[in-house]
């Protein structure tokens, strides 16, 4: 089983739509959780950390469910500039604090 | 505010040539990483380092060597380049511990082996 699993998509949504991405992780020792954004042929960039109580940054909301080992990202009022691949990342303490990346979910926002 | 800097940005090699990719970070991070990313695939960890003078193998280490002589630098070497090593290479760094301390990435090196 992969350490981090994501639906690869692609998700094609109209401007202004709300879209949700899901991610599951396999190891309960995972301690830190992140969503990264990667544009085509560019480096991954941190979008937001995911806190246990859930957190929001403008149009983006992240949720964590430790019991189900599940992370989500909600994007409201999608913009054309949101088109990218979204990577779910976990950091696990019992492997020397290593990071584990999902393969990403592709989003295209259509005019 | 440099962050993580990779050099070179682009390179074309012939099969059998050698080269070194340089990664430098100015954030005093303990951990540094080298990844490769191929079309349609996720990031794959090549080697990483948890501190100056230490390195470890990742998921796909064959054909690569690394060195971490200084805390701020992490070098990736290809001794005898092969076409299968054509890829985009990303370096990243992070603090060793701390909740919600993310990885920071360089902007990549695009390497083609002919």
PDB file of C-alpha atoms in Angstrom:
ATOM      1  CA  UNK A   1       0.000   0.000   0.000  1.00  0.00           C
ATOM      2  CA  UNK A   2       1.308   3.455  -0.864  1.00  0.00           C
ATOM      3  CA  UNK A   3       2.209   5.749   1.994  1.00  0.00           C
ATOM      4  CA  UNK A   4       0.032   8.560   0.609  1.00  0.00           C
ATOM      5  CA  UNK A   5      -2.787   8.055  -1.882  1.00  0.00           C
ATOM      6  CA  UNK A   6      -4.635  10.657  -3.889  1.00  0.00           C
ATOM      7  CA  UNK A   7      -7.213  10.569  -6.633  1.00  0.00           C
ATOM      8  CA  UNK A   8      -5.151  11.615  -9.671  1.00  0.00           C
ATOM      9  CA  UNK A   9      -8.105  13.252 -11.399  1.00  0.00           C
ATOM     10  CA  UNK A  10      -8.099  15.137 -13.621  1.00  0.00           C
ATOM     11  CA  UNK A  11     -10.671  17.477 -12.177  1.00  0.00           C
ATOM     12  CA  UNK A  12     -12.061  19.906 -14.747  1.00  0.00           C
ATOM     13  CA  UNK A  13     -14.280  22.539 -13.150  1.00  0.00           C
ATOM     14  CA  UNK A  14     -15.787  25.856 -14.294  1.00  0.00           C
ATOM     15  CA  UNK A  15     -14.653  29.146 -12.826  1.00  0.00           C
ATOM     16  CA  UNK A  16     -16.421  29.874  -9.569  1.00  0.00           C
ATOM     17  CA  UNK A  17     -16.993  26.225  -8.716  1.00  0.00           C
ATOM     18  CA  UNK A  18     -16.112  24.567  -5.443  1.00  0.00           C
ATOM     19  CA  UNK A  19     -13.859  21.545  -5.679  1.00  0.00           C
ATOM     20  CA  UNK A  20     -12.608  19.111  -3.035  1.00  0.00           C
ATOM     21  CA  UNK A  21      -9.572  16.851  -3.074  1.00  0.00           C
ATOM     22  CA  UNK A  22      -9.062  13.907  -0.790  1.00  0.00           C
ATOM     23  CA  UNK A  23      -5.975  12.133   0.426  1.00  0.00           C
ATOM     24  CA  UNK A  24      -5.387   9.134   2.667  1.00  0.00           C
ATOM     25  CA  UNK A  25      -2.207   8.139   4.467  1.00  0.00           C
ATOM     26  CA  UNK A  26      -1.294   4.685   5.633  1.00  0.00           C
ATOM     27  CA  UNK A  27       0.806   5.209   8.749  1.00  0.00           C
ATOM     28  CA  UNK A  28      -0.651   6.458  11.998  1.00  0.00           C
ATOM     29  CA  UNK A  29       2.774   7.780  13.057  1.00  0.00           C
ATOM     30  CA  UNK A  30       2.393  10.600  10.537  1.00  0.00           C
ATOM     31  CA  UNK A  31       2.633  13.856  12.426  1.00  0.00           C
ATOM     32  CA  UNK A  32       2.624  16.762  10.010  1.00  0.00           C
ATOM     33  CA  UNK A  33       0.475  17.294   6.963  1.00  0.00           C
ATOM     34  CA  UNK A  34       0.694  19.661   4.044  1.00  0.00           C
ATOM     35  CA  UNK A  35      -0.824  20.560   0.718  1.00  0.00           C
ATOM     36  CA  UNK A  36       1.582  21.676  -2.002  1.00  0.00           C
ATOM     37  CA  UNK A  37       0.789  23.119  -5.393  1.00  0.00           C
ATOM     38  CA  UNK A  38       2.847  22.300  -8.472  1.00  0.00           C
ATOM     39  CA  UNK A  39       2.499  24.133 -11.758  1.00  0.00           C
ATOM     40  CA  UNK A  40       3.568  22.426 -14.973  1.00  0.00           C
ATOM     41  CA  UNK A  41       7.366  21.934 -15.034  1.00  0.00           C
ATOM     42  CA  UNK A  42       7.818  24.042 -11.905  1.00  0.00           C
ATOM     43  CA  UNK A  43       8.838  23.197  -8.353  1.00  0.00           C
ATOM     44  CA  UNK A  44       6.285  22.208  -5.706  1.00  0.00           C
ATOM     45  CA  UNK A  45       5.296  25.152  -3.537  1.00  0.00           C
ATOM     46  CA  UNK A  46       3.725  24.987  -0.112  1.00  0.00           C
ATOM     47  CA  UNK A  47       0.052  25.875  -0.296  1.00  0.00           C
ATOM     48  CA  UNK A  48      -0.789  25.308   3.351  1.00  0.00           C
ATOM     49  CA  UNK A  49      -0.068  23.191   6.365  1.00  0.00           C
ATOM     50  CA  UNK A  50      -2.962  21.143   7.713  1.00  0.00           C
ATOM     51  CA  UNK A  51      -3.727  21.493  11.390  1.00  0.00           C
ATOM     52  CA  UNK A  52      -5.674  19.061  13.536  1.00  0.00           C
ATOM     53  CA  UNK A  53      -8.533  21.494  14.046  1.00  0.00           C
ATOM     54  CA  UNK A  54      -8.720  22.330  10.363  1.00  0.00           C
ATOM     55  CA  UNK A  55      -7.595  25.623   8.902  1.00  0.00           C
ATOM     56  CA  UNK A  56      -8.536  28.129   6.271  1.00  0.00           C
ATOM     57  CA  UNK A  57      -6.518  30.451   4.099  1.00  0.00           C
ATOM     58  CA  UNK A  58      -8.740  32.638   1.963  1.00  0.00           C
ATOM     59  CA  UNK A  59     -10.578  30.385  -0.487  1.00  0.00           C
ATOM     60  CA  UNK A  60      -8.714  27.282   0.676  1.00  0.00           C
ATOM     61  CA  UNK A  61      -9.783  25.067   3.578  1.00  0.00           C
ATOM     62  CA  UNK A  62      -7.869  22.036   4.797  1.00  0.00           C
ATOM     63  CA  UNK A  63      -9.194  19.345   7.104  1.00  0.00           C
ATOM     64  CA  UNK A  64      -7.503  16.476   8.906  1.00  0.00           C
ATOM     65  CA  UNK A  65      -9.172  13.371  10.301  1.00  0.00           C
ATOM     66  CA  UNK A  66      -6.567  11.425  12.250  1.00  0.00           C
ATOM     67  CA  UNK A  67      -8.944   8.602  13.134  1.00  0.00           C
ATOM     68  CA  UNK A  68      -9.635   7.903   9.462  1.00  0.00           C
ATOM     69  CA  UNK A  69      -6.141   8.952   8.336  1.00  0.00           C
ATOM     70  CA  UNK A  70      -7.697  11.291   5.838  1.00  0.00           C
ATOM     71  CA  UNK A  71      -6.840  14.805   4.647  1.00  0.00           C
ATOM     72  CA  UNK A  72      -8.911  17.069   2.450  1.00  0.00           C
ATOM     73  CA  UNK A  73      -8.517  20.338   0.580  1.00  0.00           C
ATOM     74  CA  UNK A  74     -11.503  22.467  -0.415  1.00  0.00           C
ATOM     75  CA  UNK A  75     -11.159  25.259  -2.950  1.00  0.00           C
ATOM     76  CA  UNK A  76     -14.053  27.706  -3.156  1.00  0.00           C
ATOM     77  CA  UNK A  77     -14.776  30.130  -5.994  1.00  0.00           C
ATOM     78  CA  UNK A  78     -12.195  28.522  -8.285  1.00  0.00           C
ATOM     79  CA  UNK A  79     -10.032  30.832 -10.387  1.00  0.00           C
ATOM     80  CA  UNK A  80      -8.259  30.080 -13.642  1.00  0.00           C
ATOM     81  CA  UNK A  81      -5.008  30.563 -11.749  1.00  0.00           C
ATOM     82  CA  UNK A  82      -5.873  27.619  -9.467  1.00  0.00           C
ATOM     83  CA  UNK A  83      -5.159  25.226 -12.354  1.00  0.00           C
ATOM     84  CA  UNK A  84      -2.263  23.081 -11.148  1.00  0.00           C
ATOM     85  CA  UNK A  85      -1.433  19.742  -9.585  1.00  0.00           C
ATOM     86  CA  UNK A  86      -2.075  19.519  -5.848  1.00  0.00           C
ATOM     87  CA  UNK A  87       0.200  17.287  -3.809  1.00  0.00           C
ATOM     88  CA  UNK A  88      -0.715  15.791  -0.461  1.00  0.00           C
ATOM     89  CA  UNK A  89       2.328  15.410   1.803  1.00  0.00           C
ATOM     90  CA  UNK A  90       2.794  13.813   5.217  1.00  0.00           C
ATOM     91  CA  UNK A  91       5.776  13.794   7.532  1.00  0.00           C
ATOM     92  CA  UNK A  92       6.344  10.784   9.711  1.00  0.00           C
ATOM     93  CA  UNK A  93       8.304  10.811  12.966  1.00  0.00           C
ATOM     94  CA  UNK A  94       9.272   7.127  13.128  1.00  0.00           C
ATOM     95  CA  UNK A  95      11.294   7.238   9.905  1.00  0.00           C
ATOM     96  CA  UNK A  96      13.534  10.098  10.889  1.00  0.00           C
ATOM     97  CA  UNK A  97      10.963  12.757  10.113  1.00  0.00           C
ATOM     98  CA  UNK A  98      10.856  11.915   6.426  1.00  0.00           C
ATOM     99  CA  UNK A  99       8.337  13.383   3.997  1.00  0.00           C
ATOM    100  CA  UNK A 100       6.031  11.252   1.858  1.00  0.00           C
ATOM    101  CA  UNK A 101       4.377  12.664  -1.237  1.00  0.00           C
ATOM    102  CA  UNK A 102       1.229  11.638  -3.025  1.00  0.00           C
ATOM    103  CA  UNK A 103       1.389  11.561  -6.804  1.00  0.00           C
ATOM    104  CA  UNK A 104      -0.879  14.585  -7.052  1.00  0.00           C
ATOM    105  CA  UNK A 105      -4.352  15.563  -8.209  1.00  0.00           C
ATOM    106  CA  UNK A 106      -4.630  17.554 -11.403  1.00  0.00           C
ATOM    107  CA  UNK A 107      -7.043  20.504 -11.493  1.00  0.00           C
ATOM    108  CA  UNK A 108      -8.029  22.516 -14.547  1.00  0.00           C
ATOM    109  CA  UNK A 109     -10.348  25.475 -14.071  1.00  0.00           C
ATOM    110  CA  UNK A 110     -12.257  26.229 -17.254  1.00  0.00           C
ATOM    111  CA  UNK A 111     -13.433  29.729 -18.256  1.00  0.00           C
TER     112      UNK A 111
ATOM    113  CA  UNK B   1      15.587  35.965   0.162  1.00  0.00           C
ATOM    114  CA  UNK B   2      17.224  33.114  -1.801  1.00  0.00           C
ATOM    115  CA  UNK B   3      15.855  29.999  -0.032  1.00  0.00           C
ATOM    116  CA  UNK B   4      16.976  26.949  -2.021  1.00  0.00           C
ATOM    117  CA  UNK B   5      19.103  27.564  -5.099  1.00  0.00           C
ATOM    118  CA  UNK B   6      19.933  24.943  -7.710  1.00  0.00           C
ATOM    119  CA  UNK B   7      22.583  25.165 -10.377  1.00  0.00           C
ATOM    120  CA  UNK B   8      22.562  24.665 -13.282  1.00  0.00           C
ATOM    121  CA  UNK B   9      18.968  25.252 -14.426  1.00  0.00           C
ATOM    122  CA  UNK B  10      19.401  23.266 -17.660  1.00  0.00           C
ATOM    123  CA  UNK B  11      21.982  20.866 -18.972  1.00  0.00           C
ATOM    124  CA  UNK B  12      22.401  18.506 -21.911  1.00  0.00           C
ATOM    125  CA  UNK B  13      24.864  15.648 -21.569  1.00  0.00           C
ATOM    126  CA  UNK B  14      26.033  12.818 -23.740  1.00  0.00           C
ATOM    127  CA  UNK B  15      25.778   9.258 -22.504  1.00  0.00           C
ATOM    128  CA  UNK B  16      28.747   8.415 -20.314  1.00  0.00           C
ATOM    129  CA  UNK B  17      29.564  11.988 -19.313  1.00  0.00           C
ATOM    130  CA  UNK B  18      29.653  13.002 -15.694  1.00  0.00           C
ATOM    131  CA  UNK B  19      28.331  16.073 -13.953  1.00  0.00           C
ATOM    132  CA  UNK B  20      27.454  17.501 -10.556  1.00  0.00           C
ATOM    133  CA  UNK B  21      24.291  19.332  -9.605  1.00  0.00           C
ATOM    134  CA  UNK B  22      24.618  21.833  -6.794  1.00  0.00           C
ATOM    135  CA  UNK B  23      21.997  22.710  -4.219  1.00  0.00           C
ATOM    136  CA  UNK B  24      22.495  25.525  -1.723  1.00  0.00           C
ATOM    137  CA  UNK B  25      20.145  26.667   1.047  1.00  0.00           C
ATOM    138  CA  UNK B  26      20.407  29.693   3.302  1.00  0.00           C
ATOM    139  CA  UNK B  27      17.769  28.729   5.873  1.00  0.00           C
ATOM    140  CA  UNK B  28      20.089  26.781   8.198  1.00  0.00           C
ATOM    141  CA  UNK B  29      18.090  23.596   7.541  1.00  0.00           C
ATOM    142  CA  UNK B  30      19.508  20.334   8.820  1.00  0.00           C
ATOM    143  CA  UNK B  31      17.865  18.086   6.234  1.00  0.00           C
ATOM    144  CA  UNK B  32      18.400  18.210   2.495  1.00  0.00           C
ATOM    145  CA  UNK B  33      16.959  16.030  -0.279  1.00  0.00           C
ATOM    146  CA  UNK B  34      17.335  15.254  -3.950  1.00  0.00           C
ATOM    147  CA  UNK B  35      14.287  14.149  -5.974  1.00  0.00           C
ATOM    148  CA  UNK B  36      13.681  13.354  -9.590  1.00  0.00           C
ATOM    149  CA  UNK B  37      10.378  13.839 -11.371  1.00  0.00           C
ATOM    150  CA  UNK B  38       9.517  12.240 -14.688  1.00  0.00           C
ATOM    151  CA  UNK B  39       6.511  13.069 -16.898  1.00  0.00           C
ATOM    152  CA  UNK B  40       3.257  11.872 -15.380  1.00  0.00           C
ATOM    153  CA  UNK B  41       4.973  10.612 -12.256  1.00  0.00           C
ATOM    154  CA  UNK B  42       5.342  11.858  -8.739  1.00  0.00           C
ATOM    155  CA  UNK B  43       8.482  12.906  -6.952  1.00  0.00           C
ATOM    156  CA  UNK B  44      10.924  10.091  -6.244  1.00  0.00           C
ATOM    157  CA  UNK B  45      13.562  10.476  -3.559  1.00  0.00           C
ATOM    158  CA  UNK B  46      17.100   9.787  -4.774  1.00  0.00           C
ATOM    159  CA  UNK B  47      19.247  10.542  -1.711  1.00  0.00           C
ATOM    160  CA  UNK B  48      18.913  12.659   1.377  1.00  0.00           C
ATOM    161  CA  UNK B  49      21.033  14.034   4.195  1.00  0.00           C
ATOM    162  CA  UNK B  50      20.118  14.594   7.822  1.00  0.00           C
ATOM    163  CA  UNK B  51      23.193  16.655   8.573  1.00  0.00           C
ATOM    164  CA  UNK B  52      26.625  17.762   7.489  1.00  0.00           C
ATOM    165  CA  UNK B  53      28.772  14.778   6.587  1.00  0.00           C
ATOM    166  CA  UNK B  54      25.879  12.290   6.457  1.00  0.00           C
ATOM    167  CA  UNK B  55      23.933  10.933   3.491  1.00  0.00           C
ATOM    168  CA  UNK B  56      21.427   8.147   2.964  1.00  0.00           C
ATOM    169  CA  UNK B  57      19.770   6.369   0.062  1.00  0.00           C
ATOM    170  CA  UNK B  58      16.242   7.087  -0.972  1.00  0.00           C
ATOM    171  CA  UNK B  59      13.892   5.229  -3.270  1.00  0.00           C
ATOM    172  CA  UNK B  60      15.947   5.437  -6.508  1.00  0.00           C
ATOM    173  CA  UNK B  61      19.658   5.896  -5.613  1.00  0.00           C
ATOM    174  CA  UNK B  62      21.301   3.798  -8.332  1.00  0.00           C
ATOM    175  CA  UNK B  63      23.545   5.740 -10.685  1.00  0.00           C
ATOM    176  CA  UNK B  64      23.822   8.742  -8.351  1.00  0.00           C
ATOM    177  CA  UNK B  65      26.179   9.805  -5.594  1.00  0.00           C
ATOM    178  CA  UNK B  66      25.848  12.668  -3.136  1.00  0.00           C
ATOM    179  CA  UNK B  67      27.956  14.643  -0.722  1.00  0.00           C
ATOM    180  CA  UNK B  68      27.193  17.060   2.120  1.00  0.00           C
ATOM    181  CA  UNK B  69      30.495  18.594   3.101  1.00  0.00           C
ATOM    182  CA  UNK B  70      28.904  21.820   4.298  1.00  0.00           C
ATOM    183  CA  UNK B  71      25.542  22.227   5.992  1.00  0.00           C
ATOM    184  CA  UNK B  72      24.274  24.624   3.357  1.00  0.00           C
ATOM    185  CA  UNK B  73      25.272  22.571   0.297  1.00  0.00           C
ATOM    186  CA  UNK B  74      24.130  19.204  -1.065  1.00  0.00           C
ATOM    187  CA  UNK B  75      25.716  17.912  -4.254  1.00  0.00           C
ATOM    188  CA  UNK B  76      24.258  15.282  -6.588  1.00  0.00           C
ATOM    189  CA  UNK B  77      26.668  13.537  -8.923  1.00  0.00           C
ATOM    190  CA  UNK B  78      26.133  11.446 -12.029  1.00  0.00           C
ATOM    191  CA  UNK B  79      29.315   9.492 -12.671  1.00  0.00           C
ATOM    192  CA  UNK B  80      28.321   8.043 -16.049  1.00  0.00           C
ATOM    193  CA  UNK B  81      25.116   9.571 -17.346  1.00  0.00           C
ATOM    194  CA  UNK B  82      22.525   7.332 -18.994  1.00  0.00           C
ATOM    195  CA  UNK B  83      19.443   8.310 -21.045  1.00  0.00           C
ATOM    196  CA  UNK B  84      17.248   6.900 -18.248  1.00  0.00           C
ATOM    197  CA  UNK B  85      18.521   9.728 -16.058  1.00  0.00           C
ATOM    198  CA  UNK B  86      16.867  12.334 -18.261  1.00  0.00           C
ATOM    199  CA  UNK B  87      14.566  14.047 -15.808  1.00  0.00           C
ATOM    200  CA  UNK B  88      13.816  17.154 -13.788  1.00  0.00           C
ATOM    201  CA  UNK B  89      15.777  17.169 -10.551  1.00  0.00           C
ATOM    202  CA  UNK B  90      14.541  19.023  -7.494  1.00  0.00           C
ATOM    203  CA  UNK B  91      16.464  19.768  -4.346  1.00  0.00           C
ATOM    204  CA  UNK B  92      14.645  20.478  -1.097  1.00  0.00           C
ATOM    205  CA  UNK B  93      15.522  21.286   2.498  1.00  0.00           C
ATOM    206  CA  UNK B  94      13.770  21.276   5.846  1.00  0.00           C
ATOM    207  CA  UNK B  95      14.296  21.555   9.577  1.00  0.00           C
ATOM    208  CA  UNK B  96      14.928  18.229  11.268  1.00  0.00           C
ATOM    209  CA  UNK B  97      11.998  18.417  13.620  1.00  0.00           C
ATOM    210  CA  UNK B  98       9.072  20.580  14.516  1.00  0.00           C
ATOM    211  CA  UNK B  99       5.432  20.141  13.832  1.00  0.00           C
ATOM    212  CA  UNK B 100       4.289  21.630  10.554  1.00  0.00           C
ATOM    213  CA  UNK B 101       7.773  22.418   9.314  1.00  0.00           C
ATOM    214  CA  UNK B 102       7.536  21.889   5.546  1.00  0.00           C
ATOM    215  CA  UNK B 103      10.060  21.182   2.833  1.00  0.00           C
ATOM    216  CA  UNK B 104      11.261  24.061   0.688  1.00  0.00           C
ATOM    217  CA  UNK B 105      12.144  23.352  -2.927  1.00  0.00           C
ATOM    218  CA  UNK B 106      14.569  24.779  -5.421  1.00  0.00           C
ATOM    219  CA  UNK B 107      13.268  25.594  -8.888  1.00  0.00           C
ATOM    220  CA  UNK B 108      14.743  22.483 -10.481  1.00  0.00           C
ATOM    221  CA  UNK B 109      17.416  21.353 -12.918  1.00  0.00           C
ATOM    222  CA  UNK B 110      16.258  20.061 -16.274  1.00  0.00           C
ATOM    223  CA  UNK B 111      18.708  17.425 -17.432  1.00  0.00           C
ATOM    224  CA  UNK B 112      18.726  15.692 -20.815  1.00  0.00           C
ATOM    225  CA  UNK B 113      21.006  12.775 -21.598  1.00  0.00           C
ATOM    226  CA  UNK B 114      21.498  12.053 -25.283  1.00  0.00           C
TER     227      UNK B 114
END
